[in-house]
PDB file of C-alpha atoms in Angstrom:
ATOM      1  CA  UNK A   1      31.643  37.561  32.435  1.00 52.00           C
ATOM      2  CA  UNK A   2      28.107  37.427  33.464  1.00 50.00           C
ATOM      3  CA  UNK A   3      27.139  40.317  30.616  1.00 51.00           C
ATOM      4  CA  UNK A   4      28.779  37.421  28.119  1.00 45.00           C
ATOM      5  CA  UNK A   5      26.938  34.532  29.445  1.00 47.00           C
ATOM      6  CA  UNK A   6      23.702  36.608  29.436  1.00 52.00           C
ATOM      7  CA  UNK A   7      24.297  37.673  25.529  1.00 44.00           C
ATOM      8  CA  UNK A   8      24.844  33.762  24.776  1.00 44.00           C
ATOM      9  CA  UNK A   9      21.939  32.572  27.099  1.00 49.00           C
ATOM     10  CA  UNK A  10      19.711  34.909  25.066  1.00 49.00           C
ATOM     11  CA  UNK A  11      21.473  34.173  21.375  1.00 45.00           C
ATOM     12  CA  UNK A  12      20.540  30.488  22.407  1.00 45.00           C
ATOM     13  CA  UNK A  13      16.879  31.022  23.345  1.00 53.00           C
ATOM     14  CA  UNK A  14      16.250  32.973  20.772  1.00 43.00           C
ATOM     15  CA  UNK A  15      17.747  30.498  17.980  1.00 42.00           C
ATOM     16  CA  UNK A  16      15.368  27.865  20.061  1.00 49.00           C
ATOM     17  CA  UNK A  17      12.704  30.060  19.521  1.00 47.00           C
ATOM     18  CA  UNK A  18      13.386  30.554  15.609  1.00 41.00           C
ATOM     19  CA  UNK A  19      13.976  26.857  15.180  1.00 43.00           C
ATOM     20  CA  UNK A  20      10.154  26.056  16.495  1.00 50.00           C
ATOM     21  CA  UNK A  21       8.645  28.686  15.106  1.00 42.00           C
ATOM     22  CA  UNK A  22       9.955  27.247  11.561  1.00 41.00           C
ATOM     23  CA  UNK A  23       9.435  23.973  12.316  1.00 47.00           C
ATOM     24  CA  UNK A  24       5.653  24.687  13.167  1.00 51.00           C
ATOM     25  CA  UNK A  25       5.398  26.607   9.734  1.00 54.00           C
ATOM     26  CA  UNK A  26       6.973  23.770   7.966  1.00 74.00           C
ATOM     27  CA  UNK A  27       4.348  20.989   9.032  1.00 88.00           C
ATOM     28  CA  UNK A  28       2.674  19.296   6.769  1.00 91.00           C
ATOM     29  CA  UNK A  29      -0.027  17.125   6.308  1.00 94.00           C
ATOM     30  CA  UNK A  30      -1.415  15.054   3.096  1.00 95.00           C
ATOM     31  CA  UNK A  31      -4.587  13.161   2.048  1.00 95.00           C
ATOM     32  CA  UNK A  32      -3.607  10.566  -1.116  1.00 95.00           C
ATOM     33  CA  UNK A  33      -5.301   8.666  -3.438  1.00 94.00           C
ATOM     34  CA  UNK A  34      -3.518   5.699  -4.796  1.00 93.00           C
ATOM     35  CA  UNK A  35      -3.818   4.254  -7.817  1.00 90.00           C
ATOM     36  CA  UNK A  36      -2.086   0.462  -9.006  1.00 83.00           C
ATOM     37  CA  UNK A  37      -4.661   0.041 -11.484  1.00 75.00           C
ATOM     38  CA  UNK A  38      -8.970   0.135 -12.093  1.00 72.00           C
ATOM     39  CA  UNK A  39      -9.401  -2.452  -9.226  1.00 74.00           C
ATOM     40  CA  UNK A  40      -6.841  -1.876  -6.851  1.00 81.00           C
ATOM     41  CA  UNK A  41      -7.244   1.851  -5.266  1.00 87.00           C
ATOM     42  CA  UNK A  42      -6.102   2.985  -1.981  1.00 93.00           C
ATOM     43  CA  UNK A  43      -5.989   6.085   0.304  1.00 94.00           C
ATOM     44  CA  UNK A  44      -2.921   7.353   1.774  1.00 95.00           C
ATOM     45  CA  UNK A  45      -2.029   9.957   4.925  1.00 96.00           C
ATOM     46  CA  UNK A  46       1.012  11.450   5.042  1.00 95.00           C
ATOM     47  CA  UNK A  47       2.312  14.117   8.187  1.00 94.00           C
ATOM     48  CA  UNK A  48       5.877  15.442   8.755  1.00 94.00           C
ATOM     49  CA  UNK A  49       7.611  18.511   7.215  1.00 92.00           C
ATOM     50  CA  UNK A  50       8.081  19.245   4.135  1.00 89.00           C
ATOM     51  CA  UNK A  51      11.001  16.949   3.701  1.00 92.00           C
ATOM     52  CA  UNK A  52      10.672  14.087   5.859  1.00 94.00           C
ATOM     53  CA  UNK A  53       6.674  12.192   6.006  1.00 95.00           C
ATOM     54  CA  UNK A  54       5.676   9.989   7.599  1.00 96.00           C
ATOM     55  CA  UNK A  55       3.505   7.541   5.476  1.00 96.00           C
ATOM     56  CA  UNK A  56       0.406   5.279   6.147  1.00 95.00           C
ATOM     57  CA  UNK A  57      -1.990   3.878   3.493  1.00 95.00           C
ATOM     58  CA  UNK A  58      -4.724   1.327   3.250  1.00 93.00           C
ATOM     59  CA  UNK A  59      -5.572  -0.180  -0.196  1.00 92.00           C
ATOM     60  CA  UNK A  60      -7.448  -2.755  -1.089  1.00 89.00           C
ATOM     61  CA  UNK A  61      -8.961  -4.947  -4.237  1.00 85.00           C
ATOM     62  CA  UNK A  62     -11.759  -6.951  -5.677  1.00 82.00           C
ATOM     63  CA  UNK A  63     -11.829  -8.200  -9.162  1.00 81.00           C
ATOM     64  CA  UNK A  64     -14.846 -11.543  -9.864  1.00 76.00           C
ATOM     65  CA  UNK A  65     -15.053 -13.017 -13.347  1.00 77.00           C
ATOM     66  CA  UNK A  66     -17.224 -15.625 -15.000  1.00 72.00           C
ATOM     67  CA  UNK A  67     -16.230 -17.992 -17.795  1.00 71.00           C
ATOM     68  CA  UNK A  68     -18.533 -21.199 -18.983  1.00 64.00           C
ATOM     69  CA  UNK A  69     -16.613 -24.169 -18.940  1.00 60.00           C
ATOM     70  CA  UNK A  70     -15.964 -25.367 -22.214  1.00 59.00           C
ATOM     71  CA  UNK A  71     -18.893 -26.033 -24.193  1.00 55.00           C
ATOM     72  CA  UNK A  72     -21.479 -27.069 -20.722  1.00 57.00           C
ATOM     73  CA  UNK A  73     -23.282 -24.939 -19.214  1.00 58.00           C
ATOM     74  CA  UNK A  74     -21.208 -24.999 -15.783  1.00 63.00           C
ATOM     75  CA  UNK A  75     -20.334 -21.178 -15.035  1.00 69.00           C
ATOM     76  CA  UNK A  76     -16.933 -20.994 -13.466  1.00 75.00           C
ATOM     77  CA  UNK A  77     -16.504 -17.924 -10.963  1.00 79.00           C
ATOM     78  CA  UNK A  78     -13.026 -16.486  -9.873  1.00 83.00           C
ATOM     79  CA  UNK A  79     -13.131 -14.258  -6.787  1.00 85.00           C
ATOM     80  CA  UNK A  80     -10.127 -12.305  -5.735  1.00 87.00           C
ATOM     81  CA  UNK A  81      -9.989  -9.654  -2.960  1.00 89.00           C
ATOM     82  CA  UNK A  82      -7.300  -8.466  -0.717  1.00 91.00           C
ATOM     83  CA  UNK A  83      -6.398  -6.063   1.453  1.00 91.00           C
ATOM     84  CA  UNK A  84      -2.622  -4.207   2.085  1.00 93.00           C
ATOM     85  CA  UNK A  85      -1.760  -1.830   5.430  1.00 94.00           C
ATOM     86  CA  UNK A  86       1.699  -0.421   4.979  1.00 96.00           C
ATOM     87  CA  UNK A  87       3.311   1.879   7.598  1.00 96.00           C
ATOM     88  CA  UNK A  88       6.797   3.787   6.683  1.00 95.00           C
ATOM     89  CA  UNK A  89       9.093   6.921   6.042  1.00 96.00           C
ATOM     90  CA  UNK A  90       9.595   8.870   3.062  1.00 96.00           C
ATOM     91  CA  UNK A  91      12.329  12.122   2.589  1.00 97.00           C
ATOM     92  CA  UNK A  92      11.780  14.522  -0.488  1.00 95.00           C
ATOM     93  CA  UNK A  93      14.675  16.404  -2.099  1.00 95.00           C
ATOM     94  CA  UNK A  94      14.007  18.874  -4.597  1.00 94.00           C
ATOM     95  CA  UNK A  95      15.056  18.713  -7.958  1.00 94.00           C
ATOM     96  CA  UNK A  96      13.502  21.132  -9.854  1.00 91.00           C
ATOM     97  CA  UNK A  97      11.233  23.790  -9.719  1.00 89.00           C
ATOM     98  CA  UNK A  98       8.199  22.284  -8.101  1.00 91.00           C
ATOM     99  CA  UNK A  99       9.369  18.635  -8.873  1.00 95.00           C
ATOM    100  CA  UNK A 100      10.831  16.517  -5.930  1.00 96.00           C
ATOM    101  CA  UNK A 101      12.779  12.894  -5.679  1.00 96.00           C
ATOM    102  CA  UNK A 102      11.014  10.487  -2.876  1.00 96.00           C
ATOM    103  CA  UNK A 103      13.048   8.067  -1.264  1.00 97.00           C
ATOM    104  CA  UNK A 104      11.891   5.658   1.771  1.00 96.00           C
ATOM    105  CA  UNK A 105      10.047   2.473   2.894  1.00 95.00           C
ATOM    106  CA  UNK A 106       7.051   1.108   4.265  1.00 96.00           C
ATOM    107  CA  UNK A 107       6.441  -2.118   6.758  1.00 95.00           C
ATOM    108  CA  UNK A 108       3.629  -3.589   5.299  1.00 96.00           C
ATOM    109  CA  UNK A 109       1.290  -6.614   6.000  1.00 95.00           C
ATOM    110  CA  UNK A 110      -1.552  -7.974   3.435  1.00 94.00           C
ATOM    111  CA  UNK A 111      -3.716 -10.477   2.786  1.00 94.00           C
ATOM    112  CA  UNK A 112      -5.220 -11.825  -0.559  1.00 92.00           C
ATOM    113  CA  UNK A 113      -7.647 -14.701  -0.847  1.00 90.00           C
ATOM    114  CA  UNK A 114      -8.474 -16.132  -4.079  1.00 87.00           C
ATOM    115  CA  UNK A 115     -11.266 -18.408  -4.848  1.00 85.00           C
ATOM    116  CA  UNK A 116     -12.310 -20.430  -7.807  1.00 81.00           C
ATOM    117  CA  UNK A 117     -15.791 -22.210  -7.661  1.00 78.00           C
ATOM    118  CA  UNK A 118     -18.885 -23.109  -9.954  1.00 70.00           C
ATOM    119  CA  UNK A 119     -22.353 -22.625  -9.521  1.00 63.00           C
ATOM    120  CA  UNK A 120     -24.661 -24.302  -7.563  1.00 59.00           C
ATOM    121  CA  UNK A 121     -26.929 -25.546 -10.750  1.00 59.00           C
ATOM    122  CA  UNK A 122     -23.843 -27.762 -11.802  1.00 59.00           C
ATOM    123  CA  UNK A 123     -23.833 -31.374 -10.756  1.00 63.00           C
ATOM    124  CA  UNK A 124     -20.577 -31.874  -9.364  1.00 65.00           C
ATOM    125  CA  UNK A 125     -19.677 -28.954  -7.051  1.00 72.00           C
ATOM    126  CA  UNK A 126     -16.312 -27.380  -6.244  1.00 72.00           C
ATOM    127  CA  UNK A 127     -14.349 -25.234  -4.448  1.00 79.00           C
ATOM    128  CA  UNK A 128     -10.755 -24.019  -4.781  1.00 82.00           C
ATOM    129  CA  UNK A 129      -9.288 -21.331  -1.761  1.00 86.00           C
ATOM    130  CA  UNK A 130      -6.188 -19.777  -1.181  1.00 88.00           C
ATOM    131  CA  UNK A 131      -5.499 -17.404   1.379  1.00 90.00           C
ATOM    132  CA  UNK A 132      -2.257 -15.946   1.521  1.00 93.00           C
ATOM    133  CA  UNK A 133      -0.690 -13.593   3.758  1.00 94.00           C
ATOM    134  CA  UNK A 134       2.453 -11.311   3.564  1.00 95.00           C
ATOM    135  CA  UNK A 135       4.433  -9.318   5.424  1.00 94.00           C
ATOM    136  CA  UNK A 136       7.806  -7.641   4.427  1.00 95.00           C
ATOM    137  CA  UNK A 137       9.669  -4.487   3.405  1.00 95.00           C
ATOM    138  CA  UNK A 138       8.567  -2.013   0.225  1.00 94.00           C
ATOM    139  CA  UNK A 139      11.861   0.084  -0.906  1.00 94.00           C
ATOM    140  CA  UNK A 140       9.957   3.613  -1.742  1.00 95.00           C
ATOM    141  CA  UNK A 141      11.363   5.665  -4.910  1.00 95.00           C
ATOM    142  CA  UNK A 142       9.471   8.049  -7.233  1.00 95.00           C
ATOM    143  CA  UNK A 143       8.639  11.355  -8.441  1.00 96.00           C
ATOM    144  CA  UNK A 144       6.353  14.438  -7.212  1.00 96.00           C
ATOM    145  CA  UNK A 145       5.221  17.235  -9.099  1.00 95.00           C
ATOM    146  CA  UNK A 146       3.356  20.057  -6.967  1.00 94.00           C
ATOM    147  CA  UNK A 147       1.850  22.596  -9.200  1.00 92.00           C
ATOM    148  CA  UNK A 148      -0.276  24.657  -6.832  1.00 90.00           C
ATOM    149  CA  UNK A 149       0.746  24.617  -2.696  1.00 86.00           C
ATOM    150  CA  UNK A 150      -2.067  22.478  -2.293  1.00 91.00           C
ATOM    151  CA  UNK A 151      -1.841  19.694  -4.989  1.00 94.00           C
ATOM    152  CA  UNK A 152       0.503  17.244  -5.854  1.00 94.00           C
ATOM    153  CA  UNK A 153       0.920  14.420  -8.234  1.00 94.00           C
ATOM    154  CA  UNK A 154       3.113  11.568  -8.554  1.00 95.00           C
ATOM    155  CA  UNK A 155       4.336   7.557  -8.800  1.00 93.00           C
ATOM    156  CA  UNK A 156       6.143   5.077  -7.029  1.00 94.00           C
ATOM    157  CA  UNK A 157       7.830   2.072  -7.240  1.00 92.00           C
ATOM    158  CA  UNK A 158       7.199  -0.145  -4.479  1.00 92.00           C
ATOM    159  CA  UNK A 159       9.828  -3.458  -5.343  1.00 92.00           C
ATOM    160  CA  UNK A 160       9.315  -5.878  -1.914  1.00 92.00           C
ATOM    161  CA  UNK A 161      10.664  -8.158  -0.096  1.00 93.00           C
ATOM    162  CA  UNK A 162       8.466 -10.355   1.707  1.00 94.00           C
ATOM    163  CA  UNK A 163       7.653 -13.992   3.628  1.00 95.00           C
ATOM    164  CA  UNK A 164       4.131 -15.244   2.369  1.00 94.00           C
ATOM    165  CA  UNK A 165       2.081 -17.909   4.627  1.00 94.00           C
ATOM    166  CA  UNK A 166      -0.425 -19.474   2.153  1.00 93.00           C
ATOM    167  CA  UNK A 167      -2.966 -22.169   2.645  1.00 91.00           C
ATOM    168  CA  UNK A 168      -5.058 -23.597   0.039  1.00 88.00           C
ATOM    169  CA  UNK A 169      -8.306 -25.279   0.482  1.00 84.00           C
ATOM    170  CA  UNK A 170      -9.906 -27.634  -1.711  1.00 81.00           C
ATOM    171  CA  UNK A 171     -13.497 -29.050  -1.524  1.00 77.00           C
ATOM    172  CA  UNK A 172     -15.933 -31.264  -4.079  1.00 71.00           C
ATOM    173  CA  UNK A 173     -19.719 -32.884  -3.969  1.00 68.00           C
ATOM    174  CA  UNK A 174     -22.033 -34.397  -6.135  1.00 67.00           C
ATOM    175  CA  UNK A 175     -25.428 -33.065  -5.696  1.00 61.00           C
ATOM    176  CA  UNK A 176     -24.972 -30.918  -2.803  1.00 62.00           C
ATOM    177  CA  UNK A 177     -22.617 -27.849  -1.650  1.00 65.00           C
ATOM    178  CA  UNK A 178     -18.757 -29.461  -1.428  1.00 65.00           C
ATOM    179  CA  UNK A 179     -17.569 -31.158   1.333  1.00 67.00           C
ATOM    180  CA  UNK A 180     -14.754 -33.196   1.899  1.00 70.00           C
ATOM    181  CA  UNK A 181     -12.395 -29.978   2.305  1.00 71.00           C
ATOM    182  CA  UNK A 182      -8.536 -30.431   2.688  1.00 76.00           C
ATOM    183  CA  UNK A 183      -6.184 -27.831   3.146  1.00 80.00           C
ATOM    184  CA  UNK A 184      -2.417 -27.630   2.423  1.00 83.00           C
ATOM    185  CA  UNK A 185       0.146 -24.614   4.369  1.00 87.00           C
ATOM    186  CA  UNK A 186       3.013 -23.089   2.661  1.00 89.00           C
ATOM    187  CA  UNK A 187       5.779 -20.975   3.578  1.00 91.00           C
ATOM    188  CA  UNK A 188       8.103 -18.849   1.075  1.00 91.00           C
ATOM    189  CA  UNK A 189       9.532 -15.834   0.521  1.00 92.00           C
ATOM    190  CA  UNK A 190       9.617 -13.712  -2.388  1.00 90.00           C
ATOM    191  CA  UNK A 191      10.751 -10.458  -3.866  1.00 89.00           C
ATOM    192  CA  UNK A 192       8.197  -8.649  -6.282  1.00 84.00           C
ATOM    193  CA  UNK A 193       9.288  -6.074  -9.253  1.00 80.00           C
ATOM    194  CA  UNK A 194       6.158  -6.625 -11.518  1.00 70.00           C
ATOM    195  CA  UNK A 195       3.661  -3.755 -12.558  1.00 59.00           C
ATOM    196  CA  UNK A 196       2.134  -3.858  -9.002  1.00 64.00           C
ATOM    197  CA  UNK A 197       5.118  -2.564  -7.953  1.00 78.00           C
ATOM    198  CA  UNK A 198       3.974   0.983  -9.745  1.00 86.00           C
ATOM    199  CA  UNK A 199       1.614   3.149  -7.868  1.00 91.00           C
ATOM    200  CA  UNK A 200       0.355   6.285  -8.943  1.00 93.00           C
ATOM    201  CA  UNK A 201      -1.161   9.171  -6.831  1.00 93.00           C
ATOM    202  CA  UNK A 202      -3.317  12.198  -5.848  1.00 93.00           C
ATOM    203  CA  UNK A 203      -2.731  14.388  -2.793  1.00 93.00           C
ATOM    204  CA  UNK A 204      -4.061  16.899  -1.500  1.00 94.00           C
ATOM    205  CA  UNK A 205      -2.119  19.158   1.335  1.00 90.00           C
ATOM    206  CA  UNK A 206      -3.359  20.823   3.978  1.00 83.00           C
TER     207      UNK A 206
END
């Protein structure tokens, strides 16, 4: 009896012990670049196994453009920048040779302020500012191709579900910087499928 419970006390430490030692050679770590499009980039880290990542990425964007308003010379500036912090989960199944299907999703929180103005040559001054804020749920789904053990490449789609508090702030002067301001709150929520919803990326594993 106690031969027996020796030969299963063993069997089970040593399974134990084969079970870590392949869990430490399965760890992985990642380094992404994401791509939505020219002004929207990001950077990504990813840690887990092989299989199952955990995901955290930071990306942000900044786009300004100029227009003269009608036939004046009034230059009309439009400033948009924002910033996006998602933390989730992602599981990889293989597919192929070297190709894998990504399933998951990501918490996220962002915030994108938009501003319209003109310059400060113009007569009559304004200023139009919205600051909104999200925060919501990003469904994860794409594809990975690995060609070497230390590269990959790939997309997502990100669709999201998410409750947006926006304010928008309005101010106007003659002569002088705009003053005056009022500002109006909104609540909604919203569910986004558009192109922003594709990402495209870089990693690098290590």
């Amino acid at each position: 009896m106690k031969i027996k419970l020796s030969i299963i006390l063993i069997t089970l430490i040593f399974a134990t012990s084969v079970a870590k030692a392949q869990e430490v050679q399965d760890k992985r770590h990642e380094v992404t670049f994401l791509i939505n499009n020219l002004d929207n980039i990001g950077i990504g880290y990813r840690f887990g196994t092989s299989s199952a990542l955990w995901r955290v990425s930071l990306s942000s964007r900044l786009k300004q453009t100029e227009n003269i308003v009608n036939d004046t010379s009034i230059n009309n500036i439009n400033t948009e920048s924002s910033i996006s912090i998602d933390l989730g989960r992602e599981y990889r199944f293989k597919v192929a040779e070297d190709l894998f299907v990504r399933l998951g999703g990501d918490l996220f929180y962002s915030q994108n302020i938009l501003k319209n103005e003109n310059d400060e040559s113009a007569q009559f001054q304004y200023v139009n500012k919205r600051l909104e804020r999200a925060f919501g749920l990003k469904i994860v789904s794409g594809l990975m191709y690995q060609p070497t053990e230390r590269i990959h490449l790939g997309f997502e789609l990100l669709p999201s579900f998410s409750r947006i508090i926006s304010e928008r702030t309005s101010g106007t002067g003659w002569d002088q910087a705009p003053t005056n301001f009022s500002t109006i709150s909104e609540e909604s929520f919203a569910f986004n499928f558009k192109n922003s919803a594709l990402r495209f990326n870089i990693g690098f594993n290590f």
